[in-house]
Short mmCIF file of C-alpha atoms in Angstrom, two decimals:
data_model
loop_
_atom_site.label_atom_id
_atom_site.label_comp_id
_atom_site.label_asym_id
_atom_site.label_seq_id
_atom_site.Cartn_x
_atom_site.Cartn_y
_atom_site.Cartn_z
CA UNK A 1 -13.00 -27.11 -33.94
CA UNK A 2 -9.92 -29.64 -34.04
CA UNK A 3 -10.07 -32.64 -31.91
CA UNK A 4 -7.16 -31.34 -29.81
CA UNK A 5 -5.66 -28.08 -29.03
CA UNK A 6 -2.65 -26.74 -27.08
CA UNK A 7 -2.79 -25.87 -23.46
CA UNK A 8 -0.46 -24.96 -20.48
CA UNK A 9 -1.33 -27.18 -17.75
CA UNK A 10 0.20 -27.24 -14.27
CA UNK A 11 0.72 -30.93 -13.29
CA UNK A 12 2.52 -30.01 -9.79
CA UNK A 13 4.00 -26.93 -8.47
CA UNK A 14 6.88 -25.91 -10.80
CA UNK A 15 5.76 -28.45 -13.35
CA UNK A 16 4.12 -26.55 -16.13
CA UNK A 17 3.76 -28.41 -19.41
CA UNK A 18 2.73 -27.34 -22.94
CA UNK A 19 0.22 -29.98 -23.69
CA UNK A 20 -1.94 -31.40 -26.34
CA UNK A 21 -5.39 -31.90 -24.92
CA UNK A 22 -8.77 -33.07 -26.26
CA UNK A 23 -10.99 -30.45 -27.28
CA UNK A 24 -14.23 -30.87 -25.20
CA UNK A 25 -17.70 -30.38 -26.42
CA UNK A 26 -19.89 -27.96 -24.60
CA UNK A 27 -21.87 -29.00 -21.57
CA UNK A 28 -25.64 -28.16 -21.53
CA UNK A 29 -24.77 -25.06 -19.36
CA UNK A 30 -21.22 -24.49 -21.08
CA UNK A 31 -19.85 -22.52 -23.96
CA UNK A 32 -16.60 -23.61 -25.91
CA UNK A 33 -14.53 -20.67 -26.98
CA UNK A 34 -11.32 -19.96 -28.95
CA UNK A 35 -8.99 -17.78 -26.75
CA UNK A 36 -8.14 -14.49 -28.58
CA UNK A 37 -6.19 -13.12 -25.53
CA UNK A 38 -5.66 -13.99 -22.00
CA UNK A 39 -4.61 -11.67 -19.06
CA UNK A 40 -1.54 -12.60 -17.14
CA UNK A 41 -1.78 -11.58 -13.15
CA UNK A 42 1.41 -10.01 -11.83
CA UNK A 43 1.51 -12.97 -9.26
CA UNK A 44 1.27 -15.96 -11.73
CA UNK A 45 4.87 -17.06 -11.00
CA UNK A 46 4.13 -17.31 -7.22
CA UNK A 47 0.79 -19.27 -8.04
CA UNK A 48 2.57 -21.79 -10.15
CA UNK A 49 5.35 -22.32 -7.71
CA UNK A 50 3.10 -22.99 -4.74
CA UNK A 51 4.27 -19.79 -2.93
CA UNK A 52 0.73 -18.40 -2.53
CA UNK A 53 -1.56 -20.48 -0.08
CA UNK A 54 -4.30 -20.84 -2.79
CA UNK A 55 -6.79 -23.69 -3.10
CA UNK A 56 -6.04 -24.68 -6.66
CA UNK A 57 -8.04 -26.88 -8.88
CA UNK A 58 -7.29 -30.60 -9.07
CA UNK A 59 -4.13 -31.01 -11.06
CA UNK A 60 -3.30 -31.07 -13.81
CA UNK A 61 -5.13 -28.13 -14.73
CA UNK A 62 -5.06 -25.13 -17.14
CA UNK A 63 -4.33 -21.64 -15.14
CA UNK A 64 -5.62 -18.22 -16.16
CA UNK A 65 -8.56 -16.19 -15.51
CA UNK A 66 -10.03 -13.28 -17.67
CA UNK A 67 -9.99 -13.62 -21.48
CA UNK A 68 -11.38 -12.15 -24.64
CA UNK A 69 -12.69 -15.08 -26.86
CA UNK A 70 -14.87 -16.18 -29.70
CA UNK A 71 -17.77 -18.64 -29.26
CA UNK A 72 -17.34 -21.74 -31.29
CA UNK A 73 -19.97 -23.93 -29.65
CA UNK A 74 -22.85 -23.55 -27.04
CA UNK A 75 -24.59 -25.97 -24.88
CA UNK A 76 -28.32 -26.83 -25.44
CA UNK A 77 -29.31 -24.62 -22.42
CA UNK A 78 -27.33 -21.66 -23.58
CA UNK A 79 -29.23 -18.86 -25.25
CA UNK A 80 -27.51 -15.41 -24.62
CA UNK A 81 -24.68 -16.08 -26.87
CA UNK A 82 -24.14 -17.92 -30.33
CA UNK A 83 -21.36 -19.19 -32.56
CA UNK A 84 -19.04 -16.28 -33.74
CA UNK A 85 -19.82 -14.08 -30.96
CA UNK A 86 -16.99 -12.13 -29.32
CA UNK A 87 -17.31 -12.48 -25.53
CA UNK A 88 -15.53 -11.79 -22.28
CA UNK A 89 -14.73 -14.45 -19.84
CA UNK A 90 -14.89 -13.96 -16.16
CA UNK A 91 -13.45 -16.61 -13.79
CA UNK A 92 -15.95 -15.49 -10.80
CA UNK A 93 -18.23 -18.46 -10.77
CA UNK A 94 -21.18 -18.69 -8.25
CA UNK A 95 -23.19 -21.76 -7.52
CA UNK A 96 -26.59 -21.32 -9.12
CA UNK A 97 -28.52 -22.61 -5.94
CA UNK A 98 -31.06 -20.78 -3.79
CA UNK A 99 -28.65 -20.14 -1.07
CA UNK A 100 -27.91 -16.71 0.37
CA UNK A 101 -24.22 -17.69 0.58
CA UNK A 102 -23.67 -19.85 -2.73
CA UNK A 103 -20.41 -21.45 -3.27
CA UNK A 104 -18.13 -19.54 -5.35
CA UNK A 105 -14.68 -20.01 -7.18
CA UNK A 106 -12.24 -18.26 -9.36
CA UNK A 107 -11.93 -20.48 -12.44
CA UNK A 108 -8.20 -21.37 -13.20
CA UNK A 109 -7.17 -19.91 -9.83
CA UNK A 110 -8.62 -20.72 -6.49
CA UNK A 111 -11.64 -21.74 -4.53
CA UNK A 112 -12.44 -18.87 -2.12
CA UNK A 113 -13.54 -21.16 0.55
CA UNK A 114 -12.98 -24.78 0.85
CA UNK A 115 -16.45 -26.14 1.36
CA UNK A 116 -17.36 -29.43 -0.30
CA UNK A 117 -19.71 -27.52 -2.62
CA UNK A 118 -17.05 -25.04 -3.63
CA UNK A 119 -14.56 -27.96 -4.31
CA UNK A 120 -17.12 -29.63 -6.43
CA UNK A 121 -17.62 -26.71 -8.44
CA UNK A 122 -13.99 -26.15 -8.95
CA UNK A 123 -13.58 -29.93 -10.01
CA UNK A 124 -16.07 -29.27 -12.44
CA UNK A 125 -14.70 -26.09 -13.94
CA UNK A 126 -10.96 -26.44 -13.36
CA UNK A 127 -9.25 -25.23 -16.40
CA UNK A 128 -8.71 -21.59 -17.21
CA UNK A 129 -7.65 -19.40 -20.34
CA UNK A 130 -4.09 -20.16 -21.10
CA UNK A 131 -5.06 -22.43 -23.87
CA UNK A 132 -6.00 -22.27 -27.40
CA UNK A 133 -9.73 -23.41 -26.66
CA UNK A 134 -11.41 -23.25 -23.24
CA UNK A 135 -14.72 -24.55 -21.93
CA UNK A 136 -16.49 -21.96 -19.76
CA UNK A 137 -19.67 -22.01 -17.69
CA UNK A 138 -22.26 -19.79 -19.62
CA UNK A 139 -23.12 -17.76 -16.54
CA UNK A 140 -19.47 -16.20 -16.78
CA UNK A 141 -19.59 -15.42 -20.47
CA UNK A 142 -20.53 -12.03 -21.40
CA UNK A 143 -21.26 -10.88 -25.06
CA UNK A 144 -19.23 -7.89 -26.14
CA UNK A 145 -21.79 -5.92 -28.29
CA UNK A 146 -20.57 -3.15 -30.65
CA UNK A 147 -16.71 -4.01 -29.94
CA UNK A 148 -15.87 -6.15 -32.91
CA UNK A 149 -13.83 -3.36 -34.47
CA UNK A 150 -11.43 -3.07 -31.58
CA UNK A 151 -8.25 -4.99 -31.67
CA UNK A 152 -8.07 -7.81 -29.12
CA UNK A 153 -4.90 -6.31 -27.42
CA UNK A 154 -7.21 -3.32 -26.71
CA UNK A 155 -10.22 -5.22 -25.39
CA UNK A 156 -8.04 -7.27 -23.05
CA UNK A 157 -7.93 -4.17 -20.93
CA UNK A 158 -11.41 -4.90 -19.72
CA UNK A 159 -9.79 -7.77 -17.65
CA UNK A 160 -7.52 -5.23 -15.80
CA UNK A 161 -10.54 -3.03 -15.17
CA UNK A 162 -13.47 -5.37 -14.05
CA UNK A 163 -12.22 -5.73 -10.43
CA UNK A 164 -11.87 -2.06 -9.63
CA UNK A 165 -15.12 -1.51 -11.59
CA UNK A 166 -16.93 -3.70 -9.14
CA UNK A 167 -15.43 -1.77 -6.25
CA UNK A 168 -16.54 1.43 -7.65
CA UNK A 169 -20.09 0.34 -8.25
CA UNK A 170 -20.12 -0.62 -4.75
CA UNK A 171 -19.00 2.85 -3.47
CA UNK A 172 -22.29 4.20 -5.10
CA UNK A 173 -20.22 6.97 -6.84
CA UNK A 174 -22.20 9.47 -8.60
CA UNK A 175 -21.35 12.09 -11.12
CA UNK A 176 -19.40 15.04 -9.83
CA UNK A 177 -18.34 13.58 -6.54
CA UNK A 178 -15.02 13.49 -5.01
CA UNK A 179 -13.50 9.90 -4.59
CA UNK A 180 -10.12 8.82 -3.06
CA UNK A 181 -8.36 5.67 -4.67
CA UNK A 182 -5.81 4.53 -2.31
CA UNK A 183 -3.12 2.30 -3.93
CA UNK A 184 -3.53 4.55 -7.12
CA UNK A 185 -0.26 3.37 -8.72
CA UNK A 186 -0.96 -0.23 -8.36
CA UNK A 187 -2.17 -2.73 -11.05
CA UNK A 188 -5.77 -2.43 -10.03
CA UNK A 189 -5.61 1.04 -8.45
CA UNK A 190 -4.38 2.57 -11.63
CA UNK A 191 -7.55 0.96 -13.35
CA UNK A 192 -9.55 2.45 -10.50
CA UNK A 193 -8.32 5.96 -11.26
CA UNK A 194 -9.17 5.55 -14.90
CA UNK A 195 -12.72 4.25 -14.38
CA UNK A 196 -13.59 6.91 -11.74
CA UNK A 197 -12.85 9.56 -14.42
CA UNK A 198 -15.00 7.55 -17.05
CA UNK A 199 -17.82 7.19 -14.48
CA UNK A 200 -17.93 11.03 -13.95
CA UNK A 201 -16.22 11.69 -10.77
CA UNK A 202 -15.71 15.55 -10.23
CA UNK A 203 -12.41 14.66 -8.56
CA UNK A 204 -10.23 11.76 -8.22
CA UNK A 205 -7.68 11.82 -5.32
CA UNK A 206 -4.96 9.29 -6.46
CA UNK A 207 -3.13 8.44 -3.23
CA UNK A 208 0.27 6.68 -3.41
CA UNK A 209 3.81 6.99 -2.64
CA UNK A 210 5.24 7.27 -6.21
CA UNK A 211 5.20 10.88 -7.19
CA UNK A 212 6.17 10.23 -10.91
CA UNK A 213 3.51 7.45 -11.21
CA UNK A 214 0.78 9.49 -9.78
CA UNK A 215 1.84 12.23 -12.30
CA UNK A 216 1.69 10.03 -15.18
CA UNK A 217 -1.89 9.02 -14.20
CA UNK A 218 -2.79 12.83 -14.20
CA UNK A 219 -1.30 13.25 -17.60
CA UNK A 220 -3.27 10.42 -18.92
CA UNK A 221 -6.52 11.10 -17.50
CA UNK A 222 -6.59 14.87 -17.17
CA UNK A 223 -6.78 17.64 -14.41
CA UNK A 224 -9.69 15.85 -12.49
CA UNK A 225 -6.94 13.42 -11.22
CA UNK A 226 -5.30 15.04 -8.16
CA UNK A 227 -1.98 13.23 -6.86
CA UNK A 228 -1.78 12.93 -3.15
CA UNK A 229 1.84 11.84 -2.31
CA UNK A 230 1.83 10.08 1.10
CA UNK A 231 4.60 9.11 3.19
CA UNK A 232 3.05 6.72 5.85
CA UNK A 233 2.84 9.26 8.62
CA UNK A 234 -0.89 9.08 9.24
CA UNK A 235 -1.47 12.57 10.54
CA UNK A 236 0.55 14.02 7.73
CA UNK A 237 -1.09 12.03 5.02
CA UNK A 238 -4.53 12.89 6.32
CA UNK A 239 -3.75 16.46 5.63
CA UNK A 240 -2.14 15.76 2.26
CA UNK A 241 -5.49 13.71 1.15
CA UNK A 242 -7.76 16.59 2.74
CA UNK A 243 -6.04 19.08 0.48
CA UNK A 244 -6.07 17.14 -2.73
CA UNK A 245 -9.76 16.35 -2.08
CA UNK A 246 -10.67 20.12 -1.73
CA UNK A 247 -11.74 19.51 2.11
CA UNK A 248 -13.27 15.97 2.08
CA UNK A 249 -14.21 13.26 -0.06
CA UNK A 250 -17.65 11.45 -0.87
CA UNK A 251 -16.59 7.86 -1.18
CA UNK A 252 -13.00 6.09 -1.19
CA UNK A 253 -11.85 3.05 -2.81
CA UNK A 254 -8.98 0.99 -1.26
CA UNK A 255 -6.90 -1.25 -3.61
CA UNK A 256 -3.64 -1.59 -1.69
CA UNK A 257 -1.81 -4.84 -2.75
CA UNK A 258 -0.25 -6.88 -0.01
CA UNK A 259 0.45 -3.97 2.09
CA UNK A 260 2.34 -4.32 5.49
CA UNK A 261 0.50 -1.14 6.86
CA UNK A 262 -3.06 0.26 6.78
CA UNK A 263 -2.03 3.73 7.61
CA UNK A 264 -2.95 5.25 4.40
CA UNK A 265 -6.27 3.27 4.51
CA UNK A 266 -7.07 5.06 7.83
CA UNK A 267 -5.90 8.31 6.55
CA UNK A 268 -8.30 7.93 3.39
CA UNK A 269 -11.12 6.83 5.81
CA UNK A 270 -10.57 9.95 8.00
CA UNK A 271 -10.63 12.30 4.89
CA UNK A 272 -14.27 11.32 4.01
CA UNK A 273 -17.12 13.61 4.79
CA UNK A 274 -19.93 12.40 7.33
CA UNK A 275 -21.74 9.68 5.87
CA UNK A 276 -19.07 8.73 3.48
CA UNK A 277 -18.43 5.15 2.42
CA UNK A 278 -15.03 3.28 1.91
CA UNK A 279 -14.92 0.06 -0.05
CA UNK A 280 -12.01 -2.32 0.87
CA UNK A 281 -10.62 -4.44 -2.14
CA UNK A 282 -7.08 -4.50 -1.18
CA UNK A 283 -5.03 -7.30 0.34
CA UNK A 284 -3.29 -5.76 3.32
CA UNK A 285 -1.44 -8.32 5.37
CA UNK A 286 -2.18 -6.45 8.65
CA UNK A 287 -5.44 -5.58 10.56
CA UNK A 288 -7.38 -2.29 10.02
CA UNK A 289 -8.16 -0.90 13.34
CA UNK A 290 -11.40 1.07 13.49
CA UNK A 291 -12.51 3.27 16.20
CA UNK A 292 -16.23 3.01 17.16
CA UNK A 293 -16.28 6.58 18.42
CA UNK A 294 -15.09 7.93 14.95
CA UNK A 295 -17.26 5.40 13.11
CA UNK A 296 -20.31 6.54 14.74
CA UNK A 297 -19.49 10.28 15.17
CA UNK A 298 -19.05 10.46 11.27
CA UNK A 299 -21.65 7.90 10.22
CA UNK A 300 -19.08 6.39 8.08
CA UNK A 301 -19.45 3.08 6.20
CA UNK A 302 -16.58 0.62 5.63
CA UNK A 303 -17.52 -2.32 3.55
CA UNK A 304 -15.60 -5.20 1.83
CA UNK A 305 -16.14 -6.16 -1.83
CA UNK A 306 -15.21 -9.34 -3.37
CA UNK A 307 -14.97 -9.22 -7.21
CA UNK A 308 -17.97 -7.86 -8.93
CA UNK A 309 -21.76 -8.33 -9.79
CA UNK A 310 -22.58 -10.80 -12.50
CA UNK A 311 -23.80 -8.02 -14.99
CA UNK A 312 -20.81 -5.86 -14.38
CA UNK A 313 -18.73 -7.13 -17.33
CA UNK A 314 -21.44 -6.08 -19.71
CA UNK A 315 -21.77 -2.78 -18.16
CA UNK A 316 -18.08 -2.18 -18.31
CA UNK A 317 -18.04 -3.16 -21.96
CA UNK A 318 -20.84 -0.66 -22.54
CA UNK A 319 -18.68 2.17 -21.42
CA UNK A 320 -16.09 1.17 -23.98
CA UNK A 321 -18.64 0.72 -26.67
CA UNK A 322 -20.07 4.21 -26.11
CA UNK A 323 -16.48 5.74 -26.16
CA UNK A 324 -16.63 6.73 -22.47
CA UNK A 325 -13.53 4.63 -21.70
CA UNK A 326 -10.38 4.56 -23.91
CA UNK A 327 -8.76 1.15 -23.53
CA UNK A 328 -5.77 2.53 -25.37
CA UNK A 329 -4.60 4.14 -22.25
CA UNK A 330 -3.55 0.75 -20.85
CA UNK A 331 0.02 -0.37 -22.09
CA UNK A 332 -0.49 -3.88 -23.26
CA UNK A 333 2.47 -6.11 -23.88
CA UNK A 334 1.35 -9.45 -25.59
CA UNK A 335 3.25 -12.59 -25.93
CA UNK A 336 2.49 -15.72 -28.11
CA UNK A 337 0.90 -18.59 -26.10
CA UNK A 338 3.87 -20.69 -26.83
CA UNK A 339 6.00 -17.93 -24.89
CA UNK A 340 3.95 -18.04 -21.83
CA UNK A 341 6.73 -18.32 -19.51
CA UNK A 342 8.29 -15.00 -20.92
CA UNK A 343 4.81 -13.52 -20.26
CA UNK A 344 4.79 -14.78 -16.65
CA UNK A 345 8.19 -13.01 -16.01
CA UNK A 346 6.91 -9.84 -17.65
CA UNK A 347 3.92 -9.67 -15.79
CA UNK A 348 5.90 -9.79 -12.47
CA UNK A 349 7.52 -6.45 -13.55
CA UNK A 350 4.12 -4.60 -14.36
CA UNK A 351 3.50 -1.18 -12.98
CA UNK A 352 0.42 1.14 -12.82
CA UNK A 353 -1.28 1.03 -16.32
CA UNK A 354 0.65 -2.06 -17.51
CA UNK A 355 -1.06 -5.30 -18.56
CA UNK A 356 0.54 -8.46 -19.64
CA UNK A 357 -1.38 -10.69 -22.20
CA UNK A 358 -0.99 -14.02 -24.10
CA UNK A 359 -2.27 -14.35 -27.61
CA UNK A 360 -2.47 -17.79 -29.16
#
């Protein structure tokens, strides 16, 4: 390792600088990695400007969440990875304490709640992945076994898929079942469709408003993907979704981003069979009004899911390693780290299966 490296640091809102920073040694529970590719979220420009009401790390800090990297040094308490390993970096850090509700943060992005414990965790692990080198908590570093032959611009697709993968696991989806993916043409929703096919769903009802984009998903992932083009009319949309599901669905995953209506969410719920489960991972800006009578009469479950289980990145990588998940279906556009500002602009324009990455 060199004594310094380049990193993009946010010093204040709209004050992003490409700094030379000191390269750290690993903490006992830390791993120092060389970044191979970092994912750029579509709303990164809003994060940098302060337009989002996020609890940012203490400034200056390095933004950026998920990445593919190589281990260059490990702390004395780290045993599951070693120098040279290719790894997946997850930003979802939970406090390692015997508490039913431990503090949690998203490294390089936000503290999900602003308790003193969460803010202390964020202050310690403030820096993200838009840098040549990163220091990461070992608990969020997953080795990528049997994937060394894959180009990094393919592997970074795991970063797009990990969030919907957590939601699909929570649905309890089983092989041959019918699943509804609401918001299917969005950044995470398109990944949810891709994963549902890979995980053996018999029928994937892709719900969205953009017919051409839904058709592209069917073309990409085959006839098990059934487009359901909705309009916002709840009654009409329910019939559209039911027809696409062949009557009713077993489970549903809602990934609507910043929606101003939950109409299609309710239509998707009402298209479930008795005893069906809906998992909410979207970011609707309005309330979801549920009927007690409907819920009880149909034995439905509606659950929220934040991110994913700690073991999920390894399980997702296993799907790719076994050839069950073709990451080449994701349209990756990459920029050099020095061109990060261009990457941010490109990320804001992403649609469906697109992914923007920076590569040092």
